[in-house]
XYZ file of C-alpha atoms in Angstrom:
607
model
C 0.000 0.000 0.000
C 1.677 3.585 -0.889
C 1.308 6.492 1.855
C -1.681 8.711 1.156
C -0.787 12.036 0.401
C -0.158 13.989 3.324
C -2.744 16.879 2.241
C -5.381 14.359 0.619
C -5.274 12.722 4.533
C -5.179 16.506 5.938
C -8.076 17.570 3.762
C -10.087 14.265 4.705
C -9.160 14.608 8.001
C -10.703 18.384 7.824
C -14.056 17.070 6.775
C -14.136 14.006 9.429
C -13.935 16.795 12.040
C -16.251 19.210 10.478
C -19.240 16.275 9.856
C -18.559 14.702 12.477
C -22.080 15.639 14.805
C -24.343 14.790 11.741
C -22.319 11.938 10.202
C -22.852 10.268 14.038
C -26.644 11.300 13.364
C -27.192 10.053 10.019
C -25.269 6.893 10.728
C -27.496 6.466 13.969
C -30.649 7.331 11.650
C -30.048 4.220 9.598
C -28.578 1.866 11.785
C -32.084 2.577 13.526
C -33.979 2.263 9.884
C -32.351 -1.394 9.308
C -33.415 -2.185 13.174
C -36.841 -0.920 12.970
C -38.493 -3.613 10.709
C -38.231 -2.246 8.087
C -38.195 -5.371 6.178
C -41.066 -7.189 4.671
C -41.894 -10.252 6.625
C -42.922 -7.387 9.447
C -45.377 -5.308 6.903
C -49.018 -6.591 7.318
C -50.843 -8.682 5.342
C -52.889 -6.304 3.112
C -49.918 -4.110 2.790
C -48.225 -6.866 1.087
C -50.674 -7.875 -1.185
C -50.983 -4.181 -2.613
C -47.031 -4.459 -3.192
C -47.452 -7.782 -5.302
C -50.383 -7.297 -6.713
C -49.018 -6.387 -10.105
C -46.803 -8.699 -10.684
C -48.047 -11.668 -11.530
C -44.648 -13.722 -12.956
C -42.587 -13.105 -9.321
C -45.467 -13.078 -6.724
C -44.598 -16.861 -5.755
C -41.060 -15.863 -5.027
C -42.101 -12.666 -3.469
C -44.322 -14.104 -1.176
C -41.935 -16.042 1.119
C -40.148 -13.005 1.780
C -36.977 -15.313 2.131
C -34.968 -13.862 -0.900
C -33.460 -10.257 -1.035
C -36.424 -7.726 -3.692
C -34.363 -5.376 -5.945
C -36.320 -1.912 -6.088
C -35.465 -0.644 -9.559
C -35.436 3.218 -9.228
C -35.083 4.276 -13.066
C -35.105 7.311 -15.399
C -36.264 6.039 -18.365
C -37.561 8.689 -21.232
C -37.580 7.995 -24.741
C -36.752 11.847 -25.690
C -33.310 11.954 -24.270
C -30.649 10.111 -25.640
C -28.542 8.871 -22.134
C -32.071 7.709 -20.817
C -33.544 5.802 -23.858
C -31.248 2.906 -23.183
C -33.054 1.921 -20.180
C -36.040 1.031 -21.834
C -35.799 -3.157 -21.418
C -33.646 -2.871 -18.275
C -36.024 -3.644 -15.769
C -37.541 -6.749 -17.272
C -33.614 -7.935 -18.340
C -33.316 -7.056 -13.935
C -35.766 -9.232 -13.243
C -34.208 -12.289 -14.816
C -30.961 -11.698 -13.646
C -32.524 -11.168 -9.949
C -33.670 -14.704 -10.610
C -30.367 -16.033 -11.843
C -29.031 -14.955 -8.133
C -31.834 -16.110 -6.087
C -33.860 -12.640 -5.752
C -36.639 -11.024 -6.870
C -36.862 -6.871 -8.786
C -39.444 -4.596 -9.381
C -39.559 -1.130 -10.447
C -40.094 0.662 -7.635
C -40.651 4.173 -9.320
C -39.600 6.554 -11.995
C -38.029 9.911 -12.381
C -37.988 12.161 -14.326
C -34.343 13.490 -16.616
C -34.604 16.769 -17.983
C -31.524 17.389 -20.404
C -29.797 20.848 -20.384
C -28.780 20.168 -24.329
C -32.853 20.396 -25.208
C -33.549 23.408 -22.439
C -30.027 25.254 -22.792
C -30.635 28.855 -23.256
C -34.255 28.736 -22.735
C -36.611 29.188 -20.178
C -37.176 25.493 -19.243
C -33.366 25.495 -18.206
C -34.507 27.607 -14.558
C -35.774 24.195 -13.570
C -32.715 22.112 -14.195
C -31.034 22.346 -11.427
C -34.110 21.955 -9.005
C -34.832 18.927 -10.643
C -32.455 17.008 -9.012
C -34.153 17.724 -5.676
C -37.231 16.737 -7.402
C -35.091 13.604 -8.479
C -34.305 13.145 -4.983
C -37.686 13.841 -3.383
C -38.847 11.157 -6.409
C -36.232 8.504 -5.173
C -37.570 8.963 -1.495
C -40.964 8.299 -2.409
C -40.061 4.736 -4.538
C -38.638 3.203 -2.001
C -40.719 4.259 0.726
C -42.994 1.714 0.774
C -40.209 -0.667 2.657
C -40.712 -3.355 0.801
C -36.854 -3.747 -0.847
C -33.834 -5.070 0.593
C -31.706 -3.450 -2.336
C -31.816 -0.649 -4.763
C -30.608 -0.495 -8.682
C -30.186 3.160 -9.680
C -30.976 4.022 -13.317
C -29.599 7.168 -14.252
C -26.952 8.875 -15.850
C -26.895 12.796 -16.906
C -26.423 16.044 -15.220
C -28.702 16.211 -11.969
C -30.054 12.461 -12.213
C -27.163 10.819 -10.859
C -26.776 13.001 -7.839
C -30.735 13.649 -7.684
C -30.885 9.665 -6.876
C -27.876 9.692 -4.637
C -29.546 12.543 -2.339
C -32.588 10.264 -2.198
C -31.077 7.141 -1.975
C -28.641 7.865 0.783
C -31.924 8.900 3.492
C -32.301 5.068 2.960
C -28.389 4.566 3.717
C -29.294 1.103 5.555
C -29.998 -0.349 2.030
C -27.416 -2.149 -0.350
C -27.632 -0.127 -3.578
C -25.740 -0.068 -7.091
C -25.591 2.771 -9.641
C -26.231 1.620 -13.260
C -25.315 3.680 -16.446
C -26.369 2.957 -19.712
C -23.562 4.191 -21.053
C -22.141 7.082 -24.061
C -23.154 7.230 -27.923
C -20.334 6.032 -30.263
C -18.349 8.926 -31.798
C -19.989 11.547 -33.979
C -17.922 14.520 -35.765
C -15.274 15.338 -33.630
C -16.006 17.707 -30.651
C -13.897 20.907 -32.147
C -15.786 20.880 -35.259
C -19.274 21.053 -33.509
C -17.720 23.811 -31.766
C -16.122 25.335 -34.595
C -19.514 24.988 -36.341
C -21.289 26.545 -33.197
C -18.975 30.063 -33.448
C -18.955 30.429 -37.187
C -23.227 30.435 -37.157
C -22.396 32.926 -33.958
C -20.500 35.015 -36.634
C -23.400 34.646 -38.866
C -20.820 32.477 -41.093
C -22.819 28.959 -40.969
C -26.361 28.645 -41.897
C -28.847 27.157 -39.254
C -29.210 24.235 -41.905
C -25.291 24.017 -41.332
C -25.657 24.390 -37.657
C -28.664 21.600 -37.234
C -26.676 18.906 -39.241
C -23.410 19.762 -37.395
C -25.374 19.264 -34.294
C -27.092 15.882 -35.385
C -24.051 14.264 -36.341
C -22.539 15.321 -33.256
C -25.550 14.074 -30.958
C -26.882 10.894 -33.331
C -27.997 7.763 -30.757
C -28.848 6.286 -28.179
C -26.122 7.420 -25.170
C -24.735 10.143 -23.335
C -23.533 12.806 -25.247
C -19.295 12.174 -25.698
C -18.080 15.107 -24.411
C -16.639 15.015 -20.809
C -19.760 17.202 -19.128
C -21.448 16.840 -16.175
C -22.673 13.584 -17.283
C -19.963 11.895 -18.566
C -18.158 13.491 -15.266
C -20.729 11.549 -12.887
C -19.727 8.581 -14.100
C -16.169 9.159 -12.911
C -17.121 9.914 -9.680
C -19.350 6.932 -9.081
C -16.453 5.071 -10.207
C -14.122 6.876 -7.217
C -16.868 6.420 -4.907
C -17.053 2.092 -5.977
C -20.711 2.599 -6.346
C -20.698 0.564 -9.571
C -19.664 -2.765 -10.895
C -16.006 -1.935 -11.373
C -15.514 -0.233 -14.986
C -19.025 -0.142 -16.005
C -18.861 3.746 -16.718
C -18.190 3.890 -20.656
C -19.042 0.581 -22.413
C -21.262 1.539 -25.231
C -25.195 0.882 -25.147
C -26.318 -2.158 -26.991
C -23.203 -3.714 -26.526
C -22.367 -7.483 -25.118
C -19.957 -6.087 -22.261
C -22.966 -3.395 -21.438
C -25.431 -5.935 -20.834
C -23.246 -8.202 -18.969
C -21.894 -5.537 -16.707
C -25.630 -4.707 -16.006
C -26.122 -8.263 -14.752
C -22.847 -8.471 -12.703
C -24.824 -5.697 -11.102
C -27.719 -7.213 -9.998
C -25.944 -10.323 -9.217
C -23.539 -8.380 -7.154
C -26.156 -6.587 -5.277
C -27.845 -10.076 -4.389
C -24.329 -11.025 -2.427
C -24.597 -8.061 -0.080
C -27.757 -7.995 1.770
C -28.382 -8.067 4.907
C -29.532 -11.508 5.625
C -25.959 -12.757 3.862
C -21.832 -12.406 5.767
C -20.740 -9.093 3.476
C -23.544 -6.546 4.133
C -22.644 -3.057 2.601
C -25.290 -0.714 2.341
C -24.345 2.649 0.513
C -24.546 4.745 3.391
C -21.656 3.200 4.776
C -19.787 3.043 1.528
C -20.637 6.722 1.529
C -17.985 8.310 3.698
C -15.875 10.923 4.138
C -13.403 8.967 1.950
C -15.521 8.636 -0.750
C -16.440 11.891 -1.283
C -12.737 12.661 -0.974
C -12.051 10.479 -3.605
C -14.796 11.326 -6.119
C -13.345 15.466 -5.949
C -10.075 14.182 -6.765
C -11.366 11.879 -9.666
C -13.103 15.208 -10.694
C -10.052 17.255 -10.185
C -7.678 14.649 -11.831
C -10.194 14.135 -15.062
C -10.741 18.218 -15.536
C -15.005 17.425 -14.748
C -17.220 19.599 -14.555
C -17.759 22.073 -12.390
C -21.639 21.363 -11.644
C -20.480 18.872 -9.146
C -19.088 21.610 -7.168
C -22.715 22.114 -6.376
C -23.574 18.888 -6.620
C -21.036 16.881 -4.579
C -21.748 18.948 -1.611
C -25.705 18.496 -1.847
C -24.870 14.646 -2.000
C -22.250 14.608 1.153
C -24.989 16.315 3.105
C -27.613 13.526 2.474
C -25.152 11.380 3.832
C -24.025 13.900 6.947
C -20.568 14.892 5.445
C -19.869 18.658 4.739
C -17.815 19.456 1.595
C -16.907 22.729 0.730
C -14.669 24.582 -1.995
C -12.061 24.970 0.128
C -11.466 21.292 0.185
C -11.689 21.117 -3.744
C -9.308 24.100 -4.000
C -6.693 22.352 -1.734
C -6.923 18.926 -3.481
C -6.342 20.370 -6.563
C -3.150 21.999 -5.739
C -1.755 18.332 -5.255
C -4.253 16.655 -7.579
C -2.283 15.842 -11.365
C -4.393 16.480 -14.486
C -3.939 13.122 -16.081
C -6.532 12.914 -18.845
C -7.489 16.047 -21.716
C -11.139 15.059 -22.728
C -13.047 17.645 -24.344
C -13.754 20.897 -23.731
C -9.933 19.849 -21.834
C -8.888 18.278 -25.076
C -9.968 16.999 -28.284
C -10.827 13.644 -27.857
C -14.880 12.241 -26.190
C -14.769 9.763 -23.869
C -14.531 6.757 -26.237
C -11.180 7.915 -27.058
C -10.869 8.445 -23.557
C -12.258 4.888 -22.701
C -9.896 2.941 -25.645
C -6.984 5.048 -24.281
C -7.300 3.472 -20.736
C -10.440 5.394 -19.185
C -11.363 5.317 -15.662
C -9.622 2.283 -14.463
C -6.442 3.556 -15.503
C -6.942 6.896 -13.888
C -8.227 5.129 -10.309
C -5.061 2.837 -10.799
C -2.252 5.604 -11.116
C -4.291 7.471 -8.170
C -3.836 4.634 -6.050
C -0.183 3.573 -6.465
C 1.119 7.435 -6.228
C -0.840 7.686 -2.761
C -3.480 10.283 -4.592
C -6.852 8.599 -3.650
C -8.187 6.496 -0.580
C -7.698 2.895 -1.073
C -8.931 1.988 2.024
C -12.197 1.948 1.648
C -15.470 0.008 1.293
C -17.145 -0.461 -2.163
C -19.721 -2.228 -3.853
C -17.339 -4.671 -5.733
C -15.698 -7.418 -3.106
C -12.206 -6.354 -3.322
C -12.312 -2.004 -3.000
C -10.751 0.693 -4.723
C -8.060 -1.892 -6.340
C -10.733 -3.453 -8.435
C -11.579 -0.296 -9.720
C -8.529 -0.035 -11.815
C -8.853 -2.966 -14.041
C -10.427 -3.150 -17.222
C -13.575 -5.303 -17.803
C -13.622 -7.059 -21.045
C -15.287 -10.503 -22.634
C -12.991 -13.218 -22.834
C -14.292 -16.830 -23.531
C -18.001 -15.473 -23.525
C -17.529 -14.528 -20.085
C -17.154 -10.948 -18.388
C -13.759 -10.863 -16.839
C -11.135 -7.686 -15.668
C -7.772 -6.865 -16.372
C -5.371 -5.343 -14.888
C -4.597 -1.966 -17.006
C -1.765 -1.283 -19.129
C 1.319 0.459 -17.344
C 1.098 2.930 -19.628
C -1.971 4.233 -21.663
C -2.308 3.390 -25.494
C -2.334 7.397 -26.574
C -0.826 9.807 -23.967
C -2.306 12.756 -25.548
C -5.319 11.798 -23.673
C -4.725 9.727 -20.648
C -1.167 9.948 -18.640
C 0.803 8.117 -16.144
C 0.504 10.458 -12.623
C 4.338 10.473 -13.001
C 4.282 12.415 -16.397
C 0.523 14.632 -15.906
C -0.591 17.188 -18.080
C -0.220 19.582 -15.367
C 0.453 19.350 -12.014
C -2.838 20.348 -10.711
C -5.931 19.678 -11.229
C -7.466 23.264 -12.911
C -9.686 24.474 -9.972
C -9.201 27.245 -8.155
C -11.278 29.657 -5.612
C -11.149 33.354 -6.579
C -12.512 35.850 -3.215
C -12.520 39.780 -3.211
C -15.028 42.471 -2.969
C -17.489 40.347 -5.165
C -17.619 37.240 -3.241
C -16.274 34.024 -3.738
C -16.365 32.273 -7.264
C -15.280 29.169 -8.753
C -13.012 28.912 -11.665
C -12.167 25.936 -13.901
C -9.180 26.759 -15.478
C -7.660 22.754 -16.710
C -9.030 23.940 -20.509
C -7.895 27.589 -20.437
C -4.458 28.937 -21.247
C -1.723 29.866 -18.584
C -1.579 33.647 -20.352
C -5.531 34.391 -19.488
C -5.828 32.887 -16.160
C -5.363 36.647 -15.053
C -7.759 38.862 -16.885
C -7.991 42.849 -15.843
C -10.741 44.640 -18.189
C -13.501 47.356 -18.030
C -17.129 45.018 -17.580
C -20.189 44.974 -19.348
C -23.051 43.918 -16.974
C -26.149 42.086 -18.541
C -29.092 40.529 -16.593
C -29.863 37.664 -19.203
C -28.258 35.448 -21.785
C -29.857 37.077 -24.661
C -28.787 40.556 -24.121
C -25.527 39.344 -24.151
C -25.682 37.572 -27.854
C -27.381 41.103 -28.920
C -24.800 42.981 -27.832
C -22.039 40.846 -29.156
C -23.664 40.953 -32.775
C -23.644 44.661 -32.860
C -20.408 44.697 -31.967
C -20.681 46.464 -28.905
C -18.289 43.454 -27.225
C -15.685 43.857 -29.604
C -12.785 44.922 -27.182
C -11.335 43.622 -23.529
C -13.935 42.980 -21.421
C -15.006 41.209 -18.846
C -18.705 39.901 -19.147
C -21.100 40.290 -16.009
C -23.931 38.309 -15.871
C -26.024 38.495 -12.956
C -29.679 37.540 -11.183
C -28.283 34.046 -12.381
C -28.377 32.569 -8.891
C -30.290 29.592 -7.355
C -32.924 31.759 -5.700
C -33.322 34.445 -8.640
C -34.042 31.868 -11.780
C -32.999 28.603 -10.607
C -29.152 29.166 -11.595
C -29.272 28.250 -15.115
C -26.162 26.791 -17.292
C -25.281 30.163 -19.374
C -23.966 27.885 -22.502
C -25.092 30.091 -25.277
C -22.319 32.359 -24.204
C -19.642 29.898 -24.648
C -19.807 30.268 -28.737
C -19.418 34.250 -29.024
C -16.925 34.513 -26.020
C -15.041 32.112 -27.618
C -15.332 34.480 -31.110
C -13.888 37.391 -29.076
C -10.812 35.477 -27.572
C -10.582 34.569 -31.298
C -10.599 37.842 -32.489
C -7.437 38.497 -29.337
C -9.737 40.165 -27.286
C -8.848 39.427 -23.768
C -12.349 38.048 -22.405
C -14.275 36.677 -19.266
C -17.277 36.350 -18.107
C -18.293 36.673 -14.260
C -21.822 34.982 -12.854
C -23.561 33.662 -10.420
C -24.904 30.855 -12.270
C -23.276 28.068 -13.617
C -20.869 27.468 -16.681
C -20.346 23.705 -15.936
C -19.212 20.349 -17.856
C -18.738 22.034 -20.894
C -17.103 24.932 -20.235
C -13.939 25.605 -22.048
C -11.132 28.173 -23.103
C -12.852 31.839 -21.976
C -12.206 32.146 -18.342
C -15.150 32.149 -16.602
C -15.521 32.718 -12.277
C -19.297 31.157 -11.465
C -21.405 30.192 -9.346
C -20.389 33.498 -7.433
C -21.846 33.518 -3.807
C -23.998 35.651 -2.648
C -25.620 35.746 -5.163
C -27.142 39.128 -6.560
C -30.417 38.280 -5.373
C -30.882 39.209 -1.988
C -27.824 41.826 -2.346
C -24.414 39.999 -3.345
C -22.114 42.410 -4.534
C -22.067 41.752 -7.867
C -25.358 44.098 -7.953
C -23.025 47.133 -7.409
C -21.439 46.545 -10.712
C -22.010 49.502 -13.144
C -20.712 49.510 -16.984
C -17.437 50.480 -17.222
C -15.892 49.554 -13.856
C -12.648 47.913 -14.113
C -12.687 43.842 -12.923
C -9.925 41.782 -12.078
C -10.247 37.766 -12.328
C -6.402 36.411 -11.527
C -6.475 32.685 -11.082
C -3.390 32.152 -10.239
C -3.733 35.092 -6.890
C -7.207 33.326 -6.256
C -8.616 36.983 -6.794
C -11.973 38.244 -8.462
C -12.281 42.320 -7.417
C -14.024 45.175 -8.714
C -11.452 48.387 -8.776
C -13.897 50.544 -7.410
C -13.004 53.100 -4.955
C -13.653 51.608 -1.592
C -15.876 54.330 -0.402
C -17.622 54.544 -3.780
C -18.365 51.049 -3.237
C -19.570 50.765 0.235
C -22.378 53.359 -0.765
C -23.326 51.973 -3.763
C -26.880 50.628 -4.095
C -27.694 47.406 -5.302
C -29.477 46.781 -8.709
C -32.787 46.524 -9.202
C -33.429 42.295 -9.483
C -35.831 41.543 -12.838
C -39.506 40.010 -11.881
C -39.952 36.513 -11.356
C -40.386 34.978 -14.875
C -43.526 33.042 -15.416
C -44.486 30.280 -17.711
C -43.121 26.663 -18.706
C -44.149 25.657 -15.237
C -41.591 28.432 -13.393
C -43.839 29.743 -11.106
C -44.241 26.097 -9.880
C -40.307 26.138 -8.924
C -40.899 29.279 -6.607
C -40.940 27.916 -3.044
C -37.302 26.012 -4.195
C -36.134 29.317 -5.011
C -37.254 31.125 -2.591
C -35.788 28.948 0.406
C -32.757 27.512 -1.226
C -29.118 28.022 0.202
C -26.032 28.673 -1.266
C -24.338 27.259 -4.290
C -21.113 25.556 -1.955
C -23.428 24.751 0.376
C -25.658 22.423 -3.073
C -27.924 25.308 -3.331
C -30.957 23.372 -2.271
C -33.802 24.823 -0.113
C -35.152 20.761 0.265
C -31.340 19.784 2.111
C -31.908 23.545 3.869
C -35.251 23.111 5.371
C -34.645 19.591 6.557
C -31.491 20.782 8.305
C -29.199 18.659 6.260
């Protein structure tokens, strides 16, 4: 075994300390849930026969109660690519639950929104609260008590951590995180993205722009960039909450389906009733949050889990914050370059060694917690080997010493960079995030007169008549959590990226999000307080002078102190109405800070 890290075990040891009063509570809360009968041969009668009532073809089995029932918790759509695969899962479950002597039902649905279809409109102000309503959805499934074990289906943006909030309130169960996996390769990232600016230019036709976009997004799958959702499946990875390598085998493909049942055979081993008992809320500990922000660090993810892996340490009584990120990533190596990081999608990434060969070199340089417990029998180590068919049966390797194309995956001995692109930035506006892995060393400090804007689309109207044609700093505010919901602010990424073209230096300055797919234009987000309720980044007029510096961790307006203290905020727009917003306002209203998960449904429980 090599010695941790001294500042990965100082950091850990940081967050033991600081969780420790509601860890002790939560792990008292379901050590108390698994006491309390909460299994089924204790439900009554009539309860039962509701539960089993609509499934004909397992209600002999059920009935015993003497075999461990699988609650299938799945986001199945047929509109959204990563979620389509899912469609013949559960039945495929249920024989496989067989197979290993248990029984699986669905136990409810929930629904995936997908920030590609909303981005830059006005259903996009409920993305983010749909991973509490995710969450909420995963609480009511398995409420009715009647499952030893959970199978997670889900794979983008907030469904992954949506479940994982949910699921961890029932911490005393044994549960597994399925994906379905990414779409093969389209056209190459860059030229979507090249395609993308030159319409933004008014140089592409939208015909030109629609077929660049369906031959980048084309089947059934995750999109293949390295985004939030692609990022996810990295951290459950980290965290062992799947079967060992299951994060990037292609949909419809042998290895995909027998992963899947390796699953739900695994998850049959480790009940309760049987000798190796590991429910996820004890697999979900300090250490495994630790090790799913250094997987993020070390792979350049996305930044949306700096919101999200907070919101899902709290569900399990762990406190996070960006402090911790910031300080892992100063010893954290960049071993991968994944788009927006790089040009290659994460089949590249996955033929060049993927996952398992990033978890591997984390382990034997001492960058990741190897002591730790996991779904698969043998921890962290299994995590670096490479599943694969051999002989018709699903076996894994060890990986490669070194990877097959070190343009995109590296040995932690010879990173792209010696950190792992994340950094805080604090001054008179606040405190921002900044993801800086995919953004050149000569504009991590940017010093420039702003522009301030209250909405994406005054933005794109300003840069088309030219009015954003020089150095400046972008401000976009009333972008927070409680103002609209926090949107992703994507449709700036194109003409930003035009004006660091043109050698304008550029950056942009919100507080809401930028996430998975944010790129070259450095961008602080998620800036806290937000401008709602009087963050400082409502005192910004036109014309005052910003500074972002990455590499002094600073982001100040060079206003004169005394001009600034009696400056009045901005007036905040009205609350937007329509495509269900209004519905979202009692979220908005009581949610809590983006470092803190900016969720008002972790807030009001006291989480």
């Amino acid at each position: 075994m090599t010695n941790l890290h001294p500042e990965i075990a100082a950091v850990t040891d940081r967050i033991i300390e600081r969780s420790r009063p509601k860890r002790a509570a939560y792990l008292d809360l379901i050590r108390r849930e698994r006491d309390s009968g909460a299994d089924r041969p204790k439900l009554g009668c009539a309860n039962l026969a509701h539960a089993y009532a609509g499934t004909d073809e397992q209600r002999d089995l059920l009935t015993p109660a003497n075999r461990m029932n699988i609650g299938i918790v799945t986001s199945y759509n047929d509109m959204l690519s990563a979620h389509a695969v899912y469609y013949r899962y559960p039945e495929q479950m249920k024989v496989w639950a067989i197979e290993a002597g248990a029984t699986a039902q669905v136990a409810g649905g929930v629904p995936a929104m997908c920030d590609g279809v909303t981005q830059g409109y006005s259903g996009m102000e409920l993305s983010l609260f749909s991973r509490d309503t995710i969450a909420l959805g995963t609480g009511i499934a398995l409420s009715h008590r009647t499952f030893e074990g959970a199978a997670l289906l889900g794979i983008c943006d907030k469904i992954v951590p949506g479940l994982l909030i949910g699921a961890l309130r029932f911490g005393h169960l044994p549960m597994v995180l399925i994906p379905g996996g990414p779409m093969r390769t389209g056209i190459p990232n860059k030229e979507k993205a090249a395609v993308r600016e030159a319409y933004a230019e008014g140089k592409a036709t939208r015909e030109e722009l629609l077929a660049s976009e369906i031959a980048a997004y084309h089947s059934k799958g995750t999109c293949t960039f390295y985004g939030t959702a692609n990022s996810n499946q990295m951290m459950m990875e980290a965290m062992g909450l799947h079967v060992p390598g299951a994060a990037f085998a292609n949909p419809g493909t042998r290895l995909r389906q027998e992963l899947t049942r390796a699953a739900v055979h695994r998850l049959a081993e480790i009940g309760w009733a049987g000798e190796d008992y590991r429910p996820i809320g004890h697999i979900v500990d300090e250490r495994a949050i630790v090790n799913a922000a250094i997987a993020l660090l070390a792979t350049g993810g996305s930044t949306n889990h700096l919101i999200h892996l907070p919101a899902i340490a709290r569900s399990a009584g762990i406190a996070i914050d960006w402090e911790d990120f910031d300080r892992l990533s100063r010893v954290i190596p960049l071993l991968t370059r994944v788009y927006p990081n790089g040009s290659a999608d994460v089949n590249a990434f996955e033929d060049a060694g993927g996952p398992p060969f990033v978890i591997r070199e984390l382990l034997k340089a001492g960058l990741m917690h190897d002591d730790v417990l996991t779904f698969a029998a043998d921890g962290m180590a299994a995590y670096g080997r490479k599943p694969r068919i051999e002989d018709d049966k699903l076996v894994w390797n060890d990986s490669p010493a070194i990877s097959s194309d070190d343009s995109i995956v590296r040995t932690a001995d010879a990173p792209f960079s010696p950190e792992g692109g994340f950094r805080i930035l604090t001054g008179n506006l606040g405190r921002a995030c900044i993801k800086v892995s995919a953004v050149e060393r000569d504009r991590w400090t940017i010093e420039a007169p702003c522009r301030v804007f209250s909405d994406q689309q005054s933005v794109q109207d300003a840069f088309k008549t030219g009015e954003l044609d020089r150095d400046v700093v972008v401000v976009v505010r009333f972008q927070g959590p409680r103002a609209n919901g926090m949107p992703e602010l994507h449709k700036l990424t194109p003409p930003l990226g035009v004006l660091q073209n043109r050698g304008f230096r550029v950056a942009l300055v919100t507080d809401g999000r930028m996430s998975g797919a944010s790129g070259k234009v450095p961008a602080a987000i998620h800036l806290s307080p937000e401008s709602l309720g009087g963050g400082p980044i409502g005192k910004l007029r036109d014309g005052d002078r910003v500074r972002l510096c990455a590499e002094e961790g600073v982001l100040q307006a060079l206003v004169d102190p005394a001009e600034w203290e009696k400056r009045e905020q901005s007036e905040a727009p009205p609350p937007a109405e329509g495509t269900g917003r209004e519905l979202f306002a009692m979220l908005r209203n009581h949610c809590d800070e983006a470092e803190l998960g900016a969720s008002a449904m972790l807030a009001q429980a006291g989480l």
